Coordinates of C-alpha atoms in Angstrom, one line a residue:
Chain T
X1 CA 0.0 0.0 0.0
X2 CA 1.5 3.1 -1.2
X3 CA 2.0 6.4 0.9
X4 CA -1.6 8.1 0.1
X5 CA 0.1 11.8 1.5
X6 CA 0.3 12.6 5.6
X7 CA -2.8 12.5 6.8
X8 CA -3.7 9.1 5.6
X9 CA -1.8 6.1 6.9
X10 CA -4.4 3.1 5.6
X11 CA -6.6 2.5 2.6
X12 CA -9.4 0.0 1.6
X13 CA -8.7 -1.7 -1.3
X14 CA -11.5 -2.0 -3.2
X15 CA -10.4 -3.3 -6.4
X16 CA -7.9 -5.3 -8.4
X17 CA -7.8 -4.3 -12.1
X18 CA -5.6 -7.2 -13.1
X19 CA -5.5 -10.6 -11.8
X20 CA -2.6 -13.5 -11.6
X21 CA -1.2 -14.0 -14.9
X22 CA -1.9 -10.4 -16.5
X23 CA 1.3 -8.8 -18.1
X24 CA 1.0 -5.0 -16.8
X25 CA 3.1 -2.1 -18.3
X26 CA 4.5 0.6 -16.0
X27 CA 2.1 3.3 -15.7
X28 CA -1.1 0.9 -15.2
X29 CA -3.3 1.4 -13.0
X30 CA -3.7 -1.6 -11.5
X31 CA -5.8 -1.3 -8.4
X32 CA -8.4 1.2 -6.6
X33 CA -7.8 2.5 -3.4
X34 CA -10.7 4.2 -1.2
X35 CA -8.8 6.4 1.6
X36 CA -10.8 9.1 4.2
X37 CA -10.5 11.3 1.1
X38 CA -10.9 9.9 -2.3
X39 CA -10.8 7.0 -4.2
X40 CA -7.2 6.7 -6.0
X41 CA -6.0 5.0 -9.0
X42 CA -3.1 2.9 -7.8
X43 CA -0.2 2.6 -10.5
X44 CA 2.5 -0.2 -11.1
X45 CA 6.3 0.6 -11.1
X46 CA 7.7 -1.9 -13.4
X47 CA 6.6 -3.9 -16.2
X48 CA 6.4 -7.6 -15.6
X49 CA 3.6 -10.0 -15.1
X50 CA 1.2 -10.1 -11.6
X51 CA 2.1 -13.6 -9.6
X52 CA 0.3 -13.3 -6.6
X53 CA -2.4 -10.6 -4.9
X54 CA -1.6 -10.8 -1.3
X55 CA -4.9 -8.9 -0.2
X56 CA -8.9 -8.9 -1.3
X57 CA -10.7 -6.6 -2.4
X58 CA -12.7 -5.0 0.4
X59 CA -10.0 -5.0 2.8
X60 CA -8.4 -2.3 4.9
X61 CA -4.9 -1.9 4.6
X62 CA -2.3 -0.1 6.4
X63 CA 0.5 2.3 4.3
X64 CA 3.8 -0.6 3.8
X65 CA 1.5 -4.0 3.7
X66 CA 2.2 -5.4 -0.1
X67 CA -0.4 -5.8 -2.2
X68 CA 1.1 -7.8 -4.5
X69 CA 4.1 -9.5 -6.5
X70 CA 4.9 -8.9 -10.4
X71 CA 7.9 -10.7 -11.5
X72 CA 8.9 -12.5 -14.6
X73 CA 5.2 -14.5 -14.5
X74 CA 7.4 -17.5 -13.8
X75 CA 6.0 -17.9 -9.8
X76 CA 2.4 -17.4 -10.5
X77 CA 0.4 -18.8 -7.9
X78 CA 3.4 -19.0 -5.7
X79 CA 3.0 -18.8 -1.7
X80 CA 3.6 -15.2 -0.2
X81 CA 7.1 -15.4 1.0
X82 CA 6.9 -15.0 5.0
X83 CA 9.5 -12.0 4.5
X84 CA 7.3 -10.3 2.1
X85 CA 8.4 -6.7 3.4
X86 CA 11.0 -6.0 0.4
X87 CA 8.0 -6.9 -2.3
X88 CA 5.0 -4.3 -1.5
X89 CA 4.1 -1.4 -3.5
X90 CA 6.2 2.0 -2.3
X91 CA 5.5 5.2 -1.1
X92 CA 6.2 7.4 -4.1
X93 CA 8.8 9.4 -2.6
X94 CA 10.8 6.1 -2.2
X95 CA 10.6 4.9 -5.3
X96 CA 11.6 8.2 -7.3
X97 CA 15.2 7.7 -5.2
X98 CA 15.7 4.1 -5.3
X99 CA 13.8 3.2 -9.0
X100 CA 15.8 0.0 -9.6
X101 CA 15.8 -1.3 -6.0
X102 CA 15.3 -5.3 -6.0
X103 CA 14.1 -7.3 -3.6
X104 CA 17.5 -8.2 -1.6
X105 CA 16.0 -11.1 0.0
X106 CA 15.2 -13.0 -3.1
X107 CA 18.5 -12.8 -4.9
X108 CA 17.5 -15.9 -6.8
X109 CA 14.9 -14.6 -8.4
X110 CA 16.3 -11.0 -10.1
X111 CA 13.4 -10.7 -11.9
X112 CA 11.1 -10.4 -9.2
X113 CA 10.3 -6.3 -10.0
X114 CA 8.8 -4.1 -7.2
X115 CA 5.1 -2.9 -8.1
X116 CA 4.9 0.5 -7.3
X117 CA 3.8 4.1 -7.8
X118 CA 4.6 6.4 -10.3
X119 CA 4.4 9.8 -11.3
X120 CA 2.3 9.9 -14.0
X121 CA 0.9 12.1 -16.8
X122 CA -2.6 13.2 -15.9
X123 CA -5.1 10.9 -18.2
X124 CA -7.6 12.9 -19.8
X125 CA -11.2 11.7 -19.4
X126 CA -14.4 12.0 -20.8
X127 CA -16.1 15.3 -20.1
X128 CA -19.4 15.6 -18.0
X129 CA -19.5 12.1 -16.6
X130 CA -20.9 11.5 -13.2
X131 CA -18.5 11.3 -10.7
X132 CA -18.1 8.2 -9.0
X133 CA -15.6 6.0 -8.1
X134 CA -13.6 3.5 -9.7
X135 CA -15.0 0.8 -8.1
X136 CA -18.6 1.6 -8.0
X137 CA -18.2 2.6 -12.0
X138 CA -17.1 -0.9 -12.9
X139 CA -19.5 -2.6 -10.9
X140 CA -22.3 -0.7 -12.3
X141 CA -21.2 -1.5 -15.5
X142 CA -21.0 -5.1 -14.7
X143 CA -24.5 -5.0 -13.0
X144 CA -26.0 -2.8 -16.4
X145 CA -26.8 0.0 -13.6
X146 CA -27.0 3.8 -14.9
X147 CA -24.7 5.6 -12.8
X148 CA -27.1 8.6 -13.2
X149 CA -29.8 7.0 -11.6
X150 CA -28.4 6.9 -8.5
X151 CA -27.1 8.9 -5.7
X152 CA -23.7 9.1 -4.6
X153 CA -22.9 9.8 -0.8
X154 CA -18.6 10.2 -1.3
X155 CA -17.1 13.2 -1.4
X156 CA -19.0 16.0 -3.8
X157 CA -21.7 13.6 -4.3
X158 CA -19.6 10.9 -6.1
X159 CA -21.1 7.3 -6.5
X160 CA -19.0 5.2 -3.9
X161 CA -19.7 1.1 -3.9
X162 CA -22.3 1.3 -1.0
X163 CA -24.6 3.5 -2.7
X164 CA -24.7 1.0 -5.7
X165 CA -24.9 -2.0 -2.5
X166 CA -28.0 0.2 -1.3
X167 CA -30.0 0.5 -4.8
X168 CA -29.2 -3.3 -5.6
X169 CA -32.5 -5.2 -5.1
X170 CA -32.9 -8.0 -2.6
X171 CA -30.4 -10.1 -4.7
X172 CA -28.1 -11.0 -2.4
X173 CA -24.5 -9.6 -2.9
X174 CA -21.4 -11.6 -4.8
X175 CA -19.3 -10.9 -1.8
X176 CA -19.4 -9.5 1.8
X177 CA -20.6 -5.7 1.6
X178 CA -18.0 -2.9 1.6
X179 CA -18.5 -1.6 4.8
X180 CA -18.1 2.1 5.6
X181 CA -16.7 4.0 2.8
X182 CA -15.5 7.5 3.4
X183 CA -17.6 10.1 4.6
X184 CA -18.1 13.8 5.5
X185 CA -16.8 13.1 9.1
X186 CA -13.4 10.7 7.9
X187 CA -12.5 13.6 5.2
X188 CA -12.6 16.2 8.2
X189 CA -10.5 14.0 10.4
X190 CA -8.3 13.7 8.0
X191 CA -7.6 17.6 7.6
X192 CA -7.8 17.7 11.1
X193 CA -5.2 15.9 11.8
X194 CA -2.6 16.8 9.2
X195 CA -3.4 20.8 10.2
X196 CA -2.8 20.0 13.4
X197 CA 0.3 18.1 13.0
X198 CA 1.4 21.2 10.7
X199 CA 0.7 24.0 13.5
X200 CA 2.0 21.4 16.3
X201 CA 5.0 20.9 14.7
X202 CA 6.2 24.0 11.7
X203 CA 7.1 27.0 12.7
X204 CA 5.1 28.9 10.2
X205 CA 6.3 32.5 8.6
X206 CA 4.1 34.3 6.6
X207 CA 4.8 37.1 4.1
X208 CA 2.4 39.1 1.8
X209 CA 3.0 41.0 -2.0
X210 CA 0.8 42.6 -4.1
X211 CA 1.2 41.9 -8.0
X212 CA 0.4 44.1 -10.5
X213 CA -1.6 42.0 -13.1
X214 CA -1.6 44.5 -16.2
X215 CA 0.8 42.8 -17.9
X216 CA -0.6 38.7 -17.5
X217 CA -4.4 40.1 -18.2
X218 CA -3.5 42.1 -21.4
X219 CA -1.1 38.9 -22.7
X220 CA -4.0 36.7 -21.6
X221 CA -6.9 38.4 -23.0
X222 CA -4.7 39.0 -26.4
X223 CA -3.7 35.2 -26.5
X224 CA -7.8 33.6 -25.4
X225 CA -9.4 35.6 -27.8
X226 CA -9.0 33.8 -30.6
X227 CA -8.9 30.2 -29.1
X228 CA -12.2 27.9 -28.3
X229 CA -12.9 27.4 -24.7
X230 CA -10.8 24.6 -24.7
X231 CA -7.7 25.9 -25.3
X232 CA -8.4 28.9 -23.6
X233 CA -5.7 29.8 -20.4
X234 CA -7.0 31.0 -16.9
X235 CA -5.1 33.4 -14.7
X236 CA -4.4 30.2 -12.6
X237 CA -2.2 28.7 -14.6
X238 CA -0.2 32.1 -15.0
X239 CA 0.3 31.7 -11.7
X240 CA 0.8 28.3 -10.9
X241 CA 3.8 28.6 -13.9
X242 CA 5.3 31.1 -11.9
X243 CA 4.8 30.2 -8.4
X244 CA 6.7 26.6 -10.2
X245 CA 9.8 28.6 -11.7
X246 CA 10.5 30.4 -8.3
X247 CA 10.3 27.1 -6.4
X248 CA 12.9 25.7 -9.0
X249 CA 15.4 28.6 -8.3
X250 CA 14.6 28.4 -4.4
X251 CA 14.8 24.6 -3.7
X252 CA 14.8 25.7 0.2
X253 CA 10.1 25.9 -0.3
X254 CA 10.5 22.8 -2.8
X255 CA 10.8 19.5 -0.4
X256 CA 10.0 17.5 2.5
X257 CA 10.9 18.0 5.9
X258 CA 11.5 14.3 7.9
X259 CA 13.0 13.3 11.2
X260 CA 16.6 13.8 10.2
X261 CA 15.6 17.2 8.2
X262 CA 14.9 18.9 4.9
X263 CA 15.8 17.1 1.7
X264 CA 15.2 19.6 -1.6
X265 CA 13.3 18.0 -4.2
X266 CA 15.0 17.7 -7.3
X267 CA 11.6 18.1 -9.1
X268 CA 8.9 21.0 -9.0
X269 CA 5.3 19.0 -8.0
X270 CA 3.4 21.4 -7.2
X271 CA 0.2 20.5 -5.1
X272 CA -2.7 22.5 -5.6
X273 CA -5.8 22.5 -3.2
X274 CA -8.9 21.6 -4.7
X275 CA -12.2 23.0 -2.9
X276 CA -14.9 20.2 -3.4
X277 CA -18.0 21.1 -4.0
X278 CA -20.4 19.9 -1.0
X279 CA -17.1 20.3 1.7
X280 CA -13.4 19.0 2.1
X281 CA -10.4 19.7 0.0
X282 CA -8.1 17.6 -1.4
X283 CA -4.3 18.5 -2.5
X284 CA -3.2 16.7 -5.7
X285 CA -0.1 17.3 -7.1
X286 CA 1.1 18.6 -10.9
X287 CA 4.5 17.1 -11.6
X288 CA 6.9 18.9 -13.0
X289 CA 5.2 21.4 -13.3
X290 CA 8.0 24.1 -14.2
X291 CA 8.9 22.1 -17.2
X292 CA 5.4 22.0 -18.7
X293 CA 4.5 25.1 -21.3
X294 CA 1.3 27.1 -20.4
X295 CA -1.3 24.9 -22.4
X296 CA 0.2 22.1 -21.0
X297 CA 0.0 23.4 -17.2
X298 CA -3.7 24.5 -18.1
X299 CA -4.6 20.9 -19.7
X300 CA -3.6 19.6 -16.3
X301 CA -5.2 22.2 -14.2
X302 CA -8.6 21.5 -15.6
X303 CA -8.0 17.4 -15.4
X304 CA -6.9 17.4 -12.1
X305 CA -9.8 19.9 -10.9
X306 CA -12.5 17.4 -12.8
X307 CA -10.5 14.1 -11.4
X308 CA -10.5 15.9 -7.6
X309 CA -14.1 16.3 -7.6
X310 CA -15.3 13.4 -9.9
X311 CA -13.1 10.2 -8.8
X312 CA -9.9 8.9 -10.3
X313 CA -7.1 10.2 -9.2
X314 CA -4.2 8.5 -8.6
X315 CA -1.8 7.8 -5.5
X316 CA 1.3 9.3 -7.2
X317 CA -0.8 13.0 -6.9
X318 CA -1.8 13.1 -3.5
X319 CA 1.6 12.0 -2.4
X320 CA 4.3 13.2 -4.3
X321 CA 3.5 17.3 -4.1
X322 CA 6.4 19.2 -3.0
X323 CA 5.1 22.3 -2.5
X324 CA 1.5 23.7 -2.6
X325 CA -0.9 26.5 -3.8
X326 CA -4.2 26.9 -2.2
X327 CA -6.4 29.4 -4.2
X328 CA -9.9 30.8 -2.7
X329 CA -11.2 31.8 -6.2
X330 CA -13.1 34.3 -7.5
X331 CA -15.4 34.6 -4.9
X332 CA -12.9 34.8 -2.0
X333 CA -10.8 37.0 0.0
X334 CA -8.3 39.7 -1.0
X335 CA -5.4 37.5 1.0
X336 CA -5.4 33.9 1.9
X337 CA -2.2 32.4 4.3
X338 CA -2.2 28.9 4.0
X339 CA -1.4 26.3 6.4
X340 CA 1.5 23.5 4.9
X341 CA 0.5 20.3 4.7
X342 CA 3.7 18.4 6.2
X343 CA 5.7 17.2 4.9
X344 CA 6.3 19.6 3.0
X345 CA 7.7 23.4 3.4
X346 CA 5.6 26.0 1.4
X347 CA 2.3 26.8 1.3
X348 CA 1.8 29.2 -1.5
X349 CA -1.4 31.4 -1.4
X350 CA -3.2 33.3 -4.2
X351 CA -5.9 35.9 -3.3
X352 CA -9.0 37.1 -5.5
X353 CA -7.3 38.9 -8.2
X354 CA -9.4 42.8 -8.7
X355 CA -9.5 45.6 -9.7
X356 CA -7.6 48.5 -7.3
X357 CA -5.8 51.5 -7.3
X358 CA -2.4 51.2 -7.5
X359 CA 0.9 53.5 -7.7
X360 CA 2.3 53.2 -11.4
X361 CA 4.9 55.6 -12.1
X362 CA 4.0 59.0 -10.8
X363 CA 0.5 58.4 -10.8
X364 CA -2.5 55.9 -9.5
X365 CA -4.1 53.8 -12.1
X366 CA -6.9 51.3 -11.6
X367 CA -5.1 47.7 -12.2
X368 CA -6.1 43.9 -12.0
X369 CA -3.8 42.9 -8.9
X370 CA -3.7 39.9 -7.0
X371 CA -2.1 39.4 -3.2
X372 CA 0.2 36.2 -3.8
X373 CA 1.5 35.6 0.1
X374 CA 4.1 32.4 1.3
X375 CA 3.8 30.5 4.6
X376 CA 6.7 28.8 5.0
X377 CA 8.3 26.4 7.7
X378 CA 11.2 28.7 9.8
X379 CA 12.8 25.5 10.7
X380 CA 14.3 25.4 6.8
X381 CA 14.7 29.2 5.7
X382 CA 14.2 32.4 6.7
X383 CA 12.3 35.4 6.0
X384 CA 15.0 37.1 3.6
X385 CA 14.6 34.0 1.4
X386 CA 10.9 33.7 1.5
X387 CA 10.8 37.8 0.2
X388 CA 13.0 36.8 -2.7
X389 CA 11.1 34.0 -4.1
X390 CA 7.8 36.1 -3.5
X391 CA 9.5 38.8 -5.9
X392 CA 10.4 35.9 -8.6
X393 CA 7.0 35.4 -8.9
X394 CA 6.0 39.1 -9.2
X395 CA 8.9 39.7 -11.7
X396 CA 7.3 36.2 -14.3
X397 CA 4.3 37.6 -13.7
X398 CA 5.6 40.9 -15.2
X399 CA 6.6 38.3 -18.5
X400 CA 3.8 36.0 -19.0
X401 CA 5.2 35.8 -22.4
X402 CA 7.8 33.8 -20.8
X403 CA 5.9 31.7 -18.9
Chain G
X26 CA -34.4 24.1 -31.4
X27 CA -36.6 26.1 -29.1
X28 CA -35.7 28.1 -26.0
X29 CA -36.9 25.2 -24.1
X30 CA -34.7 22.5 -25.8
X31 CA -31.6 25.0 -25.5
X32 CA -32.5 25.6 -21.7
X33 CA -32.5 21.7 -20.8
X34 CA -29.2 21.2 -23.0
X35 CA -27.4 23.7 -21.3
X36 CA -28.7 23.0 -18.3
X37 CA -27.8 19.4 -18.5
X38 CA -24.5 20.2 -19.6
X39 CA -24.3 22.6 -16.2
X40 CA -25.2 19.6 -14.0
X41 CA -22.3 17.7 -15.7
X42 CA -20.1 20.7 -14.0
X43 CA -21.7 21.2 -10.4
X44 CA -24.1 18.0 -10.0
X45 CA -24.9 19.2 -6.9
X46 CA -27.1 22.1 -8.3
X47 CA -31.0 20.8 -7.8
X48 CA -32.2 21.7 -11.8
X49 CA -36.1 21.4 -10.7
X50 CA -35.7 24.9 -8.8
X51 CA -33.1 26.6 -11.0
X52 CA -33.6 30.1 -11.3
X53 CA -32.1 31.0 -14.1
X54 CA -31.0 34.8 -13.7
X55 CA -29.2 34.0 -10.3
X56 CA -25.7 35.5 -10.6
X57 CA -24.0 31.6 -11.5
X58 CA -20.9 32.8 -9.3
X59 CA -22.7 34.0 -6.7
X60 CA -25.7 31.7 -6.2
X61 CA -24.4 28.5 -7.7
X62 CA -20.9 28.8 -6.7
X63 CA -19.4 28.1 -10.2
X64 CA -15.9 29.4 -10.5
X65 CA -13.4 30.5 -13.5
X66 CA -12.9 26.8 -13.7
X67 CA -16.1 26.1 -13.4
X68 CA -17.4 28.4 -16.5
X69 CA -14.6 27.3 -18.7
X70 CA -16.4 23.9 -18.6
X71 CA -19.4 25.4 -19.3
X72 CA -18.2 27.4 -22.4
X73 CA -16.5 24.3 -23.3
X74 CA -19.4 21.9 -23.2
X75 CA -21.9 24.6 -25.2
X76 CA -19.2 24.6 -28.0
X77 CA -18.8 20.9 -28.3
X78 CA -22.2 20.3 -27.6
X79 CA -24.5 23.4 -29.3
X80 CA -21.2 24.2 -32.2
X81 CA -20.9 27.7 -30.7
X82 CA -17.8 28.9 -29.6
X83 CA -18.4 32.1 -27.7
X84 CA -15.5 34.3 -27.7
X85 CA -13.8 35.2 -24.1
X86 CA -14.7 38.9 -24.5
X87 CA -18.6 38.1 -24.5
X88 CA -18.6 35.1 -22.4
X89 CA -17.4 37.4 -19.4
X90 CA -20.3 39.6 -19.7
X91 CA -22.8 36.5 -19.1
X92 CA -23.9 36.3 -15.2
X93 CA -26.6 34.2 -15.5
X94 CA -28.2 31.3 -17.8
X95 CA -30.7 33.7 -18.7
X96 CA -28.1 36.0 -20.2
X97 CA -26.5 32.9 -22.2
X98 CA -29.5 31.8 -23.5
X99 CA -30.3 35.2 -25.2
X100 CA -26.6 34.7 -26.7
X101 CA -27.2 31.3 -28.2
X102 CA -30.5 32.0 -29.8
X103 CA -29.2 34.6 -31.4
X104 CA -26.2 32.6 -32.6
X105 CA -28.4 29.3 -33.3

């Protein structure tokens, strides 16, 4: 069972998307996972071919446990070795250091590969489905049920296996019922306890700019009004492009903070909180995100938005963020300070942008401006860094032609 | 197709977006920020799903000056 982020130390698994035998490619998703928060897609490490699932579907499992083996398909069937600890799916963060680690136990069998989580390339899915999770969407398809018949009780309404349990007629069910999926009450323990950790344990700063946005809405406006709505750019991703570029150039608010310190990421993810509609929030990850072009950044903007708040994302984005941006929207506040999810160092917040007067050259001009503010853990840098990369990300801003 | 047809195709496309918005009391000139909670995001999707779904692709200039279904209904007869 893969890392799932902090606050969430054991998943249900609630299904397996391959069985003994299958040949699976690195990238697959191979297995659903429903946590306190969402259901997640789980992906494989390795190619290879699955020997053995060590767990059933409809079982709670704790972050570490395997879940299965893939190896060369030559053991399928096999017992579960007793020292099965070296073969489990990986915490993401693992895996991106040690990618070709083998199970050191099992020397004789070198092709024995390590199922675990990647970061992957958001999938694009169809538009204007109803949410629902993985799980619940194959077994509706299975029992010929119309997902939009029924109504979903996960998080923003989604259609989680016990509503399809509870609109099944009397037939009795192929398996023991799913128990308690998530609800309203497991997502808000969930926040509770990683903001608590954060404010028990990070010495927050906070620091505050105001960007002129002249410059981003002109460019933007000039570049959207020829392009359909679906190539169209938001102000978002302006800013989530910059707010990626600084935390390249100041690796200090790009990383994760553990027991024996702060290691730098040596790759922008940049987590970005997702308000769902109905309550809770939920902070998925864009990978490498300073290396993707604007229309790129948007594509996965908008997919991991839709994925957030209709089912399917995967393990790889909830966990492997190292930094965050949490955005009220249009309707929210001139200036948001965020609260870092550990264990990372930088929350990154982006206010409403508006309209305002502001001091250009000798005189005051009504301009779009937005207050961009950092909270950042004391523990790792100090103030005189934190200004810096706030001003890197009013001076892009200044460039969006750049971006 | 009528006002009615258009009304329940974008309306349907809208409930794709924010399936939590009860369509049997929609009021369509309630502000869709405001009373529906749509965001930037939110009305992207929207513009997106009229123009695969209706063929019209409303520039960005005029789709910031809609507030309310009511007000891109009026558009899309016009362009229909």
């Amino acid at each position: 069972m893969p890392s799932m982020g902090a606050d969430m130390d054991s998943g249900k698994l609630v299904e397996w998307k391959v069985k003994p035998g299958d040949r699976v490619k690195k990238g697959q998703v191979v297995a659903a996972v429903e946590t306190s928060k969402a259901v997640l897609d789980v992906e494989v490490f390795e190619d290879g071919v699955v020997e053995e699932l060590y767990v059933e579907e409809d079982t709670d499992v704790d972050v570490g446990e395997p879940l299965a083996r893939i190896g060369d398909g030559s053991r399928v069937g096999k017992q579960k070795p007793q020292a099965a600890g070296k073969e489990q799916t990986q915490p993401a963060s693992e895996t991106k250091t040690e990618p070709e680690a083998e199970p050191k136990a099992t020397p004789k069998k070198p092709s024995a590969k390590e199922p675990a989580v990647v970061p992957a390339a958001a999938k694009p899915e169809s538009e204007g489905r109803v949410p629902a999770s993985p799980a619940a969407r194959r077994k509706a398809r299975k029992a010929g049920m119309a997902l939009a018949d029924l109504r979903g009780s996960g998080p923003a309404g989604a259609i989680v296996l016990r509503d399809l349990q509870s609109a099944q007629p009397s037939k009795p069910a192929t398996r023991p019922g799913p128990g308690p999926g998530f609800d309203r009450g497991q997502m808000r323990a969930a926040i509770a306890a990683a903001m608590s950790r954060a404010k028990r344990e990070i010495p927050h700063y906070y620091l505050a700019n105001t960007v002129d946005l002249h410059a981003a809405e002109q460019w933007l406006t000039g570049y959207n009004e020829h392009q359909p709505p679906e190539n169209r750019l938001l102000l978002s991703a302006l800013f989530m492009k910059a707010t990626a570029l600084a935390l390249a150039r100041y690796s200090e608010l790009n990383g994760h903070y553990a027991g024996d310190g702060f290691t730098a990421a040596t790759q922008v993810n940049l987590g970005m909180a997702v308000h769902l509609r109905g309550g809770g929030l939920v902070a998925p990850a864009i990978m490498d995100a300073d290396t993707l072009t604007l229309p790129e950044l948007m594509h996965q903007l908008r997919n991991l938005v839709r994925r957030a708040r209709g089912g399917g994302l995967r393990v790889s984005e909830m966990a492997g963020g190292t930094a965050t941006v949490t955005a009220l929207g249009d309707r929210g506040v001139d200036t948001v300070y965020g609260v870092i999810y550990p264990p990372q160092v930088a929350m990154i917040g982006i206010g409403r942008a508006h309209r305002r007067p502001l001091a250009v050259d000798d005189g005051v001009a009504v301009r779009l401006s937005v207050d961009i503010t950092l909270a950042a853990d004391h523990r790792v840098c100090d103030g005189h860094l934190g200004a810096l990369f706030l001003n890197e990300i009013e001076q892009r801003l200044q460039q969006p032609e750049a971006l | 197709m009528n006002r009615d047809e258009l009304r329940n195709a974008v309306l349907e496309e809208l409930s794709g977006i924010a399936p939590d918005i009860d369509l049997a009391s929609f009021d369509d000139n309630a502000n869709l920020q405001d009373e529906y909670d749509l965001d930037s995001m939110d009305a992207l999707n929207l513009a997106e799903a009229v123009h695969k779904r209706l063929g019209v692709n409303i520039p960005d200039q005029d789709y910031a000056r809609m507030h309310c279904i009511a007000e891109l209904l009026d558009y899309l007869e016009k362009k229909l």
